[in-house]
Short mmCIF file of C-alpha atoms and ligand atoms in Angstrom, two decimals:
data_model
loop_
_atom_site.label_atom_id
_atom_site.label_comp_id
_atom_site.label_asym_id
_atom_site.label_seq_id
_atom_site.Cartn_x
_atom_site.Cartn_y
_atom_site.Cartn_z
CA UNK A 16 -2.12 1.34 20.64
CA UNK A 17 -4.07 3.79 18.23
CA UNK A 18 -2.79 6.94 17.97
CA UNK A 19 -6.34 8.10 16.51
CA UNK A 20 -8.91 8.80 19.30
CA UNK A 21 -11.22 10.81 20.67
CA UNK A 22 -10.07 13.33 23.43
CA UNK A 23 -12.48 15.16 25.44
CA UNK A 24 -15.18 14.18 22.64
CA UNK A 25 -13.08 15.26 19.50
CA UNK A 26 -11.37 13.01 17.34
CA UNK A 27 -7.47 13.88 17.54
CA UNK A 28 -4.68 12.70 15.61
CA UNK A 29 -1.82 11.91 18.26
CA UNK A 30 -2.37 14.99 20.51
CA UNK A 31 -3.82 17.52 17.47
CA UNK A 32 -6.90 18.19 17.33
CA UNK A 33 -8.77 17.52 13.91
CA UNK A 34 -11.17 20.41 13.42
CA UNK A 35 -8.04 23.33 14.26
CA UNK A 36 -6.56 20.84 11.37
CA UNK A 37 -9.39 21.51 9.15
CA UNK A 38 -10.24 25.18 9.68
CA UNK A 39 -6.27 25.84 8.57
CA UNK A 40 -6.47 23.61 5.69
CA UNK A 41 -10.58 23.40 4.38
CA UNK A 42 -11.80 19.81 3.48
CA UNK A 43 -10.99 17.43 2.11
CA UNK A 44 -7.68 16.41 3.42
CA UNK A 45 -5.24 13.39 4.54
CA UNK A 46 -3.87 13.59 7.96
CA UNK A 47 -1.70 11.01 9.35
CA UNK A 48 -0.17 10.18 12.51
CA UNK A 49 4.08 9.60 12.03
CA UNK A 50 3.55 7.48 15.49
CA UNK A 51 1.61 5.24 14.17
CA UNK A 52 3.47 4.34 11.36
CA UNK A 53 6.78 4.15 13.69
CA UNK A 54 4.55 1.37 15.83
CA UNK A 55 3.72 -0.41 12.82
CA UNK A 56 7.27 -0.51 11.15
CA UNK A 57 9.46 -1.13 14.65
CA UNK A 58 6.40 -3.85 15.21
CA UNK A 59 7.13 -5.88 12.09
CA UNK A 60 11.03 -4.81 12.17
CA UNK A 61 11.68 -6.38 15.81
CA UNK A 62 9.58 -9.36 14.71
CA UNK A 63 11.40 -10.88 11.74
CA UNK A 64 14.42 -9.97 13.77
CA UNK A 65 13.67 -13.28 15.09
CA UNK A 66 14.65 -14.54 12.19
CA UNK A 67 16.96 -12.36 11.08
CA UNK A 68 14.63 -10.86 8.40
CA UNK A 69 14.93 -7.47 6.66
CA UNK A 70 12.28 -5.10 5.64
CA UNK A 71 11.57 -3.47 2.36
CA UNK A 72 8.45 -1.18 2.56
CA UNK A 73 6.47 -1.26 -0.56
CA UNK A 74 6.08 2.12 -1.10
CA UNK A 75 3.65 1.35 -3.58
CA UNK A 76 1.22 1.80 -0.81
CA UNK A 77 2.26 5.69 0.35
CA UNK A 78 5.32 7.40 -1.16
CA UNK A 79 5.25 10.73 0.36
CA UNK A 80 8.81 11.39 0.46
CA UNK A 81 7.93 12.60 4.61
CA UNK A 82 6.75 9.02 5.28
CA UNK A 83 9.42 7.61 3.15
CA UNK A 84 12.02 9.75 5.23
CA UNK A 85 10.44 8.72 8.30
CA UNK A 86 10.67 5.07 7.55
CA UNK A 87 14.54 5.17 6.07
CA UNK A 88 15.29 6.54 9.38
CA UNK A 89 14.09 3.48 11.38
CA UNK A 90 15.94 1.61 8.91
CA UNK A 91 13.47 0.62 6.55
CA UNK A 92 14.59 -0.46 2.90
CA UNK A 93 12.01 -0.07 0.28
CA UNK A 94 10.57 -2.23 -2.28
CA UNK A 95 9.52 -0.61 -5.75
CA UNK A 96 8.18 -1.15 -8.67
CA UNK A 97 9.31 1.78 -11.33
CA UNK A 98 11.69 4.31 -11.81
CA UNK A 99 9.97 6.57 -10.67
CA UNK A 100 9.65 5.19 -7.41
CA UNK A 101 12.97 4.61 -7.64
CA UNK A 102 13.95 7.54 -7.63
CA UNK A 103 11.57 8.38 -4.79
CA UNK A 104 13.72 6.42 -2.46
CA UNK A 105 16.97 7.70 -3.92
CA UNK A 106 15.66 11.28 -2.84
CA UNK A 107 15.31 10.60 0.08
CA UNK A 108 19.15 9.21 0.85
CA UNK A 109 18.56 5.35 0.55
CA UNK A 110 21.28 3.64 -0.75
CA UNK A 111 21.05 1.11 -3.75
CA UNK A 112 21.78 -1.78 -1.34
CA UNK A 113 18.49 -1.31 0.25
CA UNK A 114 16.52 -1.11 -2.87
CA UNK A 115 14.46 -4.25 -4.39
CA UNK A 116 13.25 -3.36 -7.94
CA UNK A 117 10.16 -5.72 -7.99
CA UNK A 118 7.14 -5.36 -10.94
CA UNK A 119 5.96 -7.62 -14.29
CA UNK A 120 7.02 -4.53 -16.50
CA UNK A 121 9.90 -3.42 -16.28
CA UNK A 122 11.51 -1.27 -19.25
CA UNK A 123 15.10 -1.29 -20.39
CA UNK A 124 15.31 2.71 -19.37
CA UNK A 125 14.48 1.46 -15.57
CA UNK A 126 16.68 -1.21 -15.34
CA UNK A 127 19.42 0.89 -16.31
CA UNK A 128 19.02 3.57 -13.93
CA UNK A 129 18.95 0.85 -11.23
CA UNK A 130 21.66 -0.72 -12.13
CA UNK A 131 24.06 2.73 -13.24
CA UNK A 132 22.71 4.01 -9.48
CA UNK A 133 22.80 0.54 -7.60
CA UNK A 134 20.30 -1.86 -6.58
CA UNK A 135 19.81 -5.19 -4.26
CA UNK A 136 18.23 -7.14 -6.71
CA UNK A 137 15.46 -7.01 -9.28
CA UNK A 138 12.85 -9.49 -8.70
CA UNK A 139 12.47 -10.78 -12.21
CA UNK A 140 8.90 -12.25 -13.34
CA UNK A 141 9.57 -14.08 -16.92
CA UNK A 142 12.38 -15.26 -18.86
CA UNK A 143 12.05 -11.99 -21.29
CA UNK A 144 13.00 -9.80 -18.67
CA UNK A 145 15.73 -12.49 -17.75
CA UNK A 146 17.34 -12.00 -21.43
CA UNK A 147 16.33 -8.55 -21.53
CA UNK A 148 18.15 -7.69 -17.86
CA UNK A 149 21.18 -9.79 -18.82
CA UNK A 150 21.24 -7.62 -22.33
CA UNK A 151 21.16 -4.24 -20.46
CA UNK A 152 23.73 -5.10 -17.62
CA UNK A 153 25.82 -6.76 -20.44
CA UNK A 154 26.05 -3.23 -22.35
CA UNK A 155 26.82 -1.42 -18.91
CA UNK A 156 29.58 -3.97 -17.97
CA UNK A 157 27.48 -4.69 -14.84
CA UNK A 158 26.03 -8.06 -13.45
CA UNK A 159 22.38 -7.59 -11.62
CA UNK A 160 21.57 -9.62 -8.68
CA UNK A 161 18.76 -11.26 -9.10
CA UNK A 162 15.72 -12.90 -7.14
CA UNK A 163 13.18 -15.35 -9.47
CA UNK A 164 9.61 -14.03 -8.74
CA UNK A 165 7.57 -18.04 -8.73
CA UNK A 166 3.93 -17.95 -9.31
CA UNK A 167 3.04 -21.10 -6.61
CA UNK A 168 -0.42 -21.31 -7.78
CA UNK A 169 -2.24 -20.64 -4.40
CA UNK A 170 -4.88 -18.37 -3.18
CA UNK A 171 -4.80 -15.52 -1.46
CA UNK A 172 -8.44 -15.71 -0.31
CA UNK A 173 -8.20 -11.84 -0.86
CA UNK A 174 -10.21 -9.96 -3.49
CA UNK A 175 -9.45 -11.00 -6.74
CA UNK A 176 -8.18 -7.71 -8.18
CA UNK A 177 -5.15 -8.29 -5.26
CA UNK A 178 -4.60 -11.79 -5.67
CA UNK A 179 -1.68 -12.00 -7.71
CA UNK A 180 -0.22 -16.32 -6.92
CA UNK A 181 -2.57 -17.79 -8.82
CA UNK A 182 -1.83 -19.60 -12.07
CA UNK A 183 -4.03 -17.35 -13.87
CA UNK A 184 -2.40 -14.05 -12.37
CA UNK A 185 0.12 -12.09 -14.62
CA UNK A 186 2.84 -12.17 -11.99
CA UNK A 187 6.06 -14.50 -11.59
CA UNK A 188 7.39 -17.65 -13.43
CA UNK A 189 5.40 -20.71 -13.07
CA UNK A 190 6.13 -22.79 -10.05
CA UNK A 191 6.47 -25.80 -12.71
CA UNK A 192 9.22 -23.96 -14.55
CA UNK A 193 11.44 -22.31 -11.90
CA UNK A 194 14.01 -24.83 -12.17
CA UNK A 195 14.43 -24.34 -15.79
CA UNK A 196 15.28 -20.80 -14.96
CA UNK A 197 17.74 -21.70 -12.48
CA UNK A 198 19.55 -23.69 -16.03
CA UNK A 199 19.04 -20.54 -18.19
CA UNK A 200 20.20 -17.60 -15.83
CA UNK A 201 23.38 -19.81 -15.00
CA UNK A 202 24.41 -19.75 -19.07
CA UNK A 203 24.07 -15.85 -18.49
CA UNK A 204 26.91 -14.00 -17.71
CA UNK A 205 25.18 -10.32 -16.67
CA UNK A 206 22.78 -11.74 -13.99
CA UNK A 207 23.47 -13.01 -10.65
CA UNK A 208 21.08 -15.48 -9.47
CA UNK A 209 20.73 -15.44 -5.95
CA UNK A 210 17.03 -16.15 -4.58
CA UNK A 211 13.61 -16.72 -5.01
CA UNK A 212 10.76 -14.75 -4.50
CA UNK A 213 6.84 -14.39 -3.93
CA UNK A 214 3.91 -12.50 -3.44
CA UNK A 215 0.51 -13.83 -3.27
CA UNK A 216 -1.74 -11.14 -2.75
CA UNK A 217 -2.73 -8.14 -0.25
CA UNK A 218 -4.63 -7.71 2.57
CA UNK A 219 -4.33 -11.23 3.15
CA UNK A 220 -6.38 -12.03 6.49
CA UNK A 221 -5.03 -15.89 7.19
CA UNK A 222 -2.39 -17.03 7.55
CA UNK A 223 -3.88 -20.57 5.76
CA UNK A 224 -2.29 -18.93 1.99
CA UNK A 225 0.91 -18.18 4.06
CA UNK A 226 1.00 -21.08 5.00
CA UNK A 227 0.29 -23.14 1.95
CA UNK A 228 2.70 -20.66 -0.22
CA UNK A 229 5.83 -20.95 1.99
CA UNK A 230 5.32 -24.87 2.21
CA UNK A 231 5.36 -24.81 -1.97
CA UNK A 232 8.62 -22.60 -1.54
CA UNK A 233 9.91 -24.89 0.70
CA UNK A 234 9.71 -28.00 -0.56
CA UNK A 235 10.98 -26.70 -3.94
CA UNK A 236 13.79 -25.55 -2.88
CA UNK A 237 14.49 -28.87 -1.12
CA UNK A 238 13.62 -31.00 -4.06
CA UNK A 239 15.05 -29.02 -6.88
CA UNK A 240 18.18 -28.31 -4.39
CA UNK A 241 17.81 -24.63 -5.85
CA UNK A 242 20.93 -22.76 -4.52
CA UNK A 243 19.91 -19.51 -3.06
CA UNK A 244 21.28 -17.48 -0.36
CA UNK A 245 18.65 -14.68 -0.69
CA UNK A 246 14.21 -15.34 -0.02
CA UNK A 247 12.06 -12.29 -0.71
CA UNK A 248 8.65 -13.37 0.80
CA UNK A 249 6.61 -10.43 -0.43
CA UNK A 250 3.75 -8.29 1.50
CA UNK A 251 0.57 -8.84 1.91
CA UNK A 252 -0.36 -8.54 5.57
CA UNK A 253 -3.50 -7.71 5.97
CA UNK A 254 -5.35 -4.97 8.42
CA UNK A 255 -8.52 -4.16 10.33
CA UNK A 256 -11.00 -2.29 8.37
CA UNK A 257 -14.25 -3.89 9.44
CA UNK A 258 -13.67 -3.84 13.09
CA UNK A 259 -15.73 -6.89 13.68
CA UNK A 260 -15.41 -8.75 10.07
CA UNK A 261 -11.78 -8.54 9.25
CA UNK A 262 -9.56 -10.05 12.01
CA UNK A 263 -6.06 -10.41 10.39
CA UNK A 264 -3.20 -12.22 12.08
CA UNK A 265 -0.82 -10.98 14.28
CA UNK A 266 3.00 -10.20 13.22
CA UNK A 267 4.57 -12.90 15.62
CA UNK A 268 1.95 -15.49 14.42
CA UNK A 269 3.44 -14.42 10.39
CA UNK A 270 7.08 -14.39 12.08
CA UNK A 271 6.76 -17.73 14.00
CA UNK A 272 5.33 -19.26 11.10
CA UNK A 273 8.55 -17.96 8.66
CA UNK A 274 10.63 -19.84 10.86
CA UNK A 275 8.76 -23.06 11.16
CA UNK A 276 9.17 -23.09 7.73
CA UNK A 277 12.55 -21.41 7.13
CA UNK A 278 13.94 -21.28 10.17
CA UNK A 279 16.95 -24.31 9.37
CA UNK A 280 17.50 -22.67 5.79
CA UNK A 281 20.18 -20.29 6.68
CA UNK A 282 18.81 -18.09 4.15
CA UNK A 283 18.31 -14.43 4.14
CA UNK A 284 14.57 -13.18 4.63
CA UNK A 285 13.54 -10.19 2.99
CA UNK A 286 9.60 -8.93 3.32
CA UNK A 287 8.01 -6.38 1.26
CA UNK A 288 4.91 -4.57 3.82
CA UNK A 289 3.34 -1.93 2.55
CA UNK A 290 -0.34 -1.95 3.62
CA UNK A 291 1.05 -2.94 7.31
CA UNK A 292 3.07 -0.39 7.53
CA UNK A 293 0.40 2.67 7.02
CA UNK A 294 -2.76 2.19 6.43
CA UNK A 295 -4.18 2.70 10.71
CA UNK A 296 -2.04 5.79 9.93
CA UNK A 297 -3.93 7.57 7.58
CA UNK A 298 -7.79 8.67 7.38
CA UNK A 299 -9.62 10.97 4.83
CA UNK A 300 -11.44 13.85 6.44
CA UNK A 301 -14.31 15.60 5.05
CA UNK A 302 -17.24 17.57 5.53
CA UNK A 303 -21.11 17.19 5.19
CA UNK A 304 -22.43 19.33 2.24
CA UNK A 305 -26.07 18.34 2.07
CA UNK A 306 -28.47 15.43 3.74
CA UNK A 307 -30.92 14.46 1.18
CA UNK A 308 -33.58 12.60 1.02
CA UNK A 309 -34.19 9.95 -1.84
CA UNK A 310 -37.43 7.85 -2.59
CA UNK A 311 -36.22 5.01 -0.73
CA UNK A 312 -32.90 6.07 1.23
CA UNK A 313 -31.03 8.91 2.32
CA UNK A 314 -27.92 10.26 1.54
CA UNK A 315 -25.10 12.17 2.92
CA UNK A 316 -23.55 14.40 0.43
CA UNK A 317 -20.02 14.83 1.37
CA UNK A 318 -17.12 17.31 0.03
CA UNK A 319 -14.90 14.40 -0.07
CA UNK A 320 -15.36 11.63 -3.61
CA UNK A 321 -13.80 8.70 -5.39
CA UNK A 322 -10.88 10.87 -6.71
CA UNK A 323 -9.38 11.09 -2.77
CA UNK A 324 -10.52 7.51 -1.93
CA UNK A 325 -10.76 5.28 -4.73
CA UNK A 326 -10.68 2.05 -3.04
CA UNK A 327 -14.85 1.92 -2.28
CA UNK A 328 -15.76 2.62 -5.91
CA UNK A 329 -12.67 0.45 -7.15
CA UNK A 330 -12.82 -3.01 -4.54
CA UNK A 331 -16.25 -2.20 -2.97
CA UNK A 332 -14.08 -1.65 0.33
CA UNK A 333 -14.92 -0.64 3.39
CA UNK A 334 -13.70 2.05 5.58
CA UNK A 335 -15.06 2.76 8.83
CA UNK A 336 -16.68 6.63 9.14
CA UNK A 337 -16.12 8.06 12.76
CA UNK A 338 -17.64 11.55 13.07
CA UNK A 339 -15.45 13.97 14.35
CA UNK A 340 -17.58 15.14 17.07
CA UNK A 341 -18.19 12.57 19.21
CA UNK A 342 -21.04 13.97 20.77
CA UNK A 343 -22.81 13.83 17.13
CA UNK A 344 -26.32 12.21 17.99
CA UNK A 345 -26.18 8.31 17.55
CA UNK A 346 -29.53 8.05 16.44
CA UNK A 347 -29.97 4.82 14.45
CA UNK A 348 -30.43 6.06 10.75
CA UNK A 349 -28.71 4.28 7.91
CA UNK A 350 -27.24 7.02 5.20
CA UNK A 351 -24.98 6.03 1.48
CA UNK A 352 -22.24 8.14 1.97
CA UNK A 353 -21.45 9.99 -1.58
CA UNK A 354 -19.11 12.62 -3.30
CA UNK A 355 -20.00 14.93 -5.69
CA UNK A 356 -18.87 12.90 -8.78
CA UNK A 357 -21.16 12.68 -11.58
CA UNK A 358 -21.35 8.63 -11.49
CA UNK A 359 -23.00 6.33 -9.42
CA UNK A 360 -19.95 4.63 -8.25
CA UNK A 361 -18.34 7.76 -6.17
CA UNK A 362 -20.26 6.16 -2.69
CA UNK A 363 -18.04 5.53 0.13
CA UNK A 364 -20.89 3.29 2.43
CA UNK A 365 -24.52 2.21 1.32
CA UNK A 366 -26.98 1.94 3.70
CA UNK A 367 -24.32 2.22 6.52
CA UNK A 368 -25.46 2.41 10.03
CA UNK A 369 -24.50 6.44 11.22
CA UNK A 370 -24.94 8.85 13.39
CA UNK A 371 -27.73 11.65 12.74
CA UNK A 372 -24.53 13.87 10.34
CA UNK A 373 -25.91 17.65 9.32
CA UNK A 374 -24.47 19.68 6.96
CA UNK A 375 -20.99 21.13 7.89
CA UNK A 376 -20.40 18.46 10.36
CA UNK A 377 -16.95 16.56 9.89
CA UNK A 378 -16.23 13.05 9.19
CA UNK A 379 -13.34 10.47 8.80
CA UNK A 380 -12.33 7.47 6.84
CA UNK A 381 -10.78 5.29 9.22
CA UNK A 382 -7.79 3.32 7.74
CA UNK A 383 -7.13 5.26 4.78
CA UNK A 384 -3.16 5.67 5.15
CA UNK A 385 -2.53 2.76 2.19
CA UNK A 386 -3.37 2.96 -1.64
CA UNK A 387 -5.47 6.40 -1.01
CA UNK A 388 -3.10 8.96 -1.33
CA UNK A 389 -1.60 6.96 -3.80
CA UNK A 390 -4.17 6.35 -5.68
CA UNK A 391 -5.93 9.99 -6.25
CA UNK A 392 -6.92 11.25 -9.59
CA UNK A 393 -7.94 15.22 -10.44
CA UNK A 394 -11.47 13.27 -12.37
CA UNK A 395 -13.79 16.44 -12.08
CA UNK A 396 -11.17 18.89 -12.21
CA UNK A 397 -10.80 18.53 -8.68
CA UNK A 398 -7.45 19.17 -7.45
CA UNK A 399 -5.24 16.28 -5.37
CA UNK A 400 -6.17 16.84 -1.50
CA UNK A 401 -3.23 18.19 0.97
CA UNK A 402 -1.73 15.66 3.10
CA UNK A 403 -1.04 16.66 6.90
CA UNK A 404 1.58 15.16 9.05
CA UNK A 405 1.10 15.12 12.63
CA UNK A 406 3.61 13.92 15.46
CA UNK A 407 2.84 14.66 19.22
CA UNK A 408 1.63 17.85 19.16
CA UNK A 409 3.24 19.43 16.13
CA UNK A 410 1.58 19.14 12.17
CA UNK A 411 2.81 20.06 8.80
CA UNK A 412 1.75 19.86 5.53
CA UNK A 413 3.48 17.13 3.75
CA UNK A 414 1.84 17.73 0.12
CA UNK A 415 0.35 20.53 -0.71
CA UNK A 416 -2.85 20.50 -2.61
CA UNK A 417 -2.48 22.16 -6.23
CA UNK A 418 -4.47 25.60 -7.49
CA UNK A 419 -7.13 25.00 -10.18
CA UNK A 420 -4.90 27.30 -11.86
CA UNK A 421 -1.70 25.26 -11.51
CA UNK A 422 -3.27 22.03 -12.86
CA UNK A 423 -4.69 24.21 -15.74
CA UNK A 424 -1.54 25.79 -16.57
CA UNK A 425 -0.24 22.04 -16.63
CA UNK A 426 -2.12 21.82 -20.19
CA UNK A 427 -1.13 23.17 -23.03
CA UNK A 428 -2.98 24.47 -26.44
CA UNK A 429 -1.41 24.20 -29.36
CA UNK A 430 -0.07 27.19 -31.47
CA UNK A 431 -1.98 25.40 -34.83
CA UNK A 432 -5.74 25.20 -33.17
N1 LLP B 704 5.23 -6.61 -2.96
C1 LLP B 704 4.67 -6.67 -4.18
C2 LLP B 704 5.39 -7.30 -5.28
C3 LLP B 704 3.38 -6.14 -4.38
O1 LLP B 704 2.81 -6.20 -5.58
C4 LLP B 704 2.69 -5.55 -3.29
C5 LLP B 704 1.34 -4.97 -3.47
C6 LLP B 704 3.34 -5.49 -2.04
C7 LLP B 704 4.61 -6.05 -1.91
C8 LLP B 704 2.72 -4.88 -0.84
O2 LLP B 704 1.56 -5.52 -0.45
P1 LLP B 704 0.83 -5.09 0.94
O3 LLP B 704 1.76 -5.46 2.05
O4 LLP B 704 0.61 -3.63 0.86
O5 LLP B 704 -0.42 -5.86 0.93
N2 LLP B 704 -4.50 -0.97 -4.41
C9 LLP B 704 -4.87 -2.16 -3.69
C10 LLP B 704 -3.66 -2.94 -3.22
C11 LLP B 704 -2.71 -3.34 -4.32
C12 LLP B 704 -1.50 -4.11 -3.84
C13 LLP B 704 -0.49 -4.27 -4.93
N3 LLP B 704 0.72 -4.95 -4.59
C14 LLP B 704 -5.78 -1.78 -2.52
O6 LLP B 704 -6.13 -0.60 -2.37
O7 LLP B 704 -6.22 -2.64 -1.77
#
């Protein structure tokens, strides 16, 4: 169930409606529905279950310490991939034991913290970080559990700048050389080696690369007779953006595939969602400033740009716009959606099928809940948007935007110029 719909004609987030929202805060702004992302955790949560699976939310895709708070509650653990984020989930009372440290770059000042504050396991990507990890635990007295990221060579059949398992991807040890990291990290005395681990790629639509990755796990671990207790099986589930293009699979379909493939392992399944988890949560509201007319198309000037949404500009993504008035006239115009950004690439939708938008009317990015907020720049001097929480019928700001003044007072002159 969406928790994003129209009510009597308006578009409402649970049971608040979006232009009160808007009038209190100005455009544009995040607003996202804590229902939603309950749904969307419990649904994955109750489904590896099944298989005795645990989930670590890459927070890499929303970090908002609300959302994080939220999702610790319901018993989430979190995946992360710097200190920083880290500490992120320390602040918000998760203990070390439900923390996977994942990333190709981790420094020596990271691992430390995780290891002086306590971690699950790092999921280590090359056999420099190996020596490196065993070095730093070594110093601390300290042994860090361990998971090998492998690199199975397969494809995503994602967009390449999120496919991350093939053999020409920065991430993980080769499939052909996993064993020979087994040898070394057994000669080491500061690491604990104690499962393997992958991630293919995000917003992965078929289950096909699943498929084809687990089987290479698999049958690794069978012939190598790798002895693990521990499988980390990464993120990656994809989500509806293009209502009619993108048809992802269904949790229980992921799940009943896991244990095909798993199932008489008697290891223990970890999964790293972050997209999953938040991104039907989420959507980008904004207003029209102008409708303008161009030589060969026309445009919709909008208050929102690529510093709030970089994912058009950055994957040529889509996002569906809803207006916020239902009522708007459907008309059968095509607009390209743009910010105010000096550059050619801040356009959200070209030549997108719309309903007749005037100035001042309101608008929303459907399925902007993952890598948005994250994601934001100030490019233009234009200050990070707020970001609204809404459950039921109550809302709160959950990030507050910054004055012009604050993120000028953030810079400094120095005494000699
Ligand atoms: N685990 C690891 C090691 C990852 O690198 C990622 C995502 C995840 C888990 C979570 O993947 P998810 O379940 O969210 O697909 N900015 C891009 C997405 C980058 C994903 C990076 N890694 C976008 O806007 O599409």
């Amino acid at each position: 169930m969406t928790h994003i719909k129209y009510i009597d004609g308006i578009l409402h987030v649970e049971e608040v409606d979006i232009p009160s929202i808007a009038r209190e805060v100005g455009t544009p702004f995040y607003l996202f529905s804590a229902s939603q992302i309950e749904d969307n955790f419990l649904a994955v949560k109750n489904s590896v279950a099944s298989f005795g699976g645990h989930v670590f939310y890459a927070m890499k895709a929303n970090s908002n310490q609300a959302i994080l708070k939220l999702l610790f509650e319901l018993g989430a653990g979190f995946d992360v991939v710097s200190g920083g984020e880290y500490q992120r989930a320390k602040a918000v009372g998760c203990p070390g034991d439900r923390i996977v440290f994942s990333g190709v770059g981790k420094t020596k000042d990271e691992m430390e913290l995780a290891l002086t504050k306590g971690i699950r396991q790092f999921n280590v990507e090359s056999f420099s970080e190996l020596h490196l990890l065993n070095t730093v635990a070594g110093k601390l007295g300290l042994i860090a559990p361990i998971a090998v990221r492998m690199n199975p060579d397969v494809d995503a059949e994602t967009h390449e700048k999120i496919s991350t398992g093939k053999a020409q991807n920065k991430f993980g040890v080769p499939i052909t050389r996993v064993e020979e990291f087994f040898q070394v990290a057994s000669g080491l005395s500061n690491v604990n080696l104690l499962g393997l681990d992958i991630h293919i790629g995000s917003q992965i639509t078929s289950l096909r690369p699943y498929e084809k990755a687990f089987g290479k796990v698999a049958s690794l671990i069978r012939e190598k007779n790798l002895q693990i207790s521990r499988l980390d099986l990464g993120g990656g589930l994809g989500v509806t953006y293009h209502p009619i293009h993108d048809n992802p699979p269904k949790v229980g379909d992921y799940s009943q595939l896991v244990r095909n493939i798993f199932g008489d392992m008697n290891l223990e399944i970890e999964i790293e969602p972050g997209r999953f988890i938040v991104a039907d949560s989420g959507i980008l509201v904004a207003k029209v400033l102008y409708r303008k007319k161009g030589e060969n198309r026309d445009f919709l000037v909008i208050d929102a740009a690529m510093n709030d949404l970089i994912r058009p500009a950055m994957y040529s993504s889509y996002h569906e716009i809803k207006p916020i008035r239902e009522s708007i006239d459907k008309g059968n115009k095509k607009f390209d959606v743009v910010g105010p950004i000096c550059e050619s690439s801040d356009t959200f939708a070209e030549n997108r099928n719309l309903p007749e938008f005037e100035p001042d009317d309101l608008m929303a990015f459907m399925t902007a809940g993952a890598y948005s907020t994250v994601m934001v720049s100030e490019y233009n001097t234009r200050p990070a948007v707020a970001e609204i929480l809404v459950k039921g019928d109550k809302w709160a700001c959950i990030k507050k935007s910054p004055t012009i003044s604050d993120m000028i007072n953030r810079e400094i002159i120095p005494s000699w110029l």
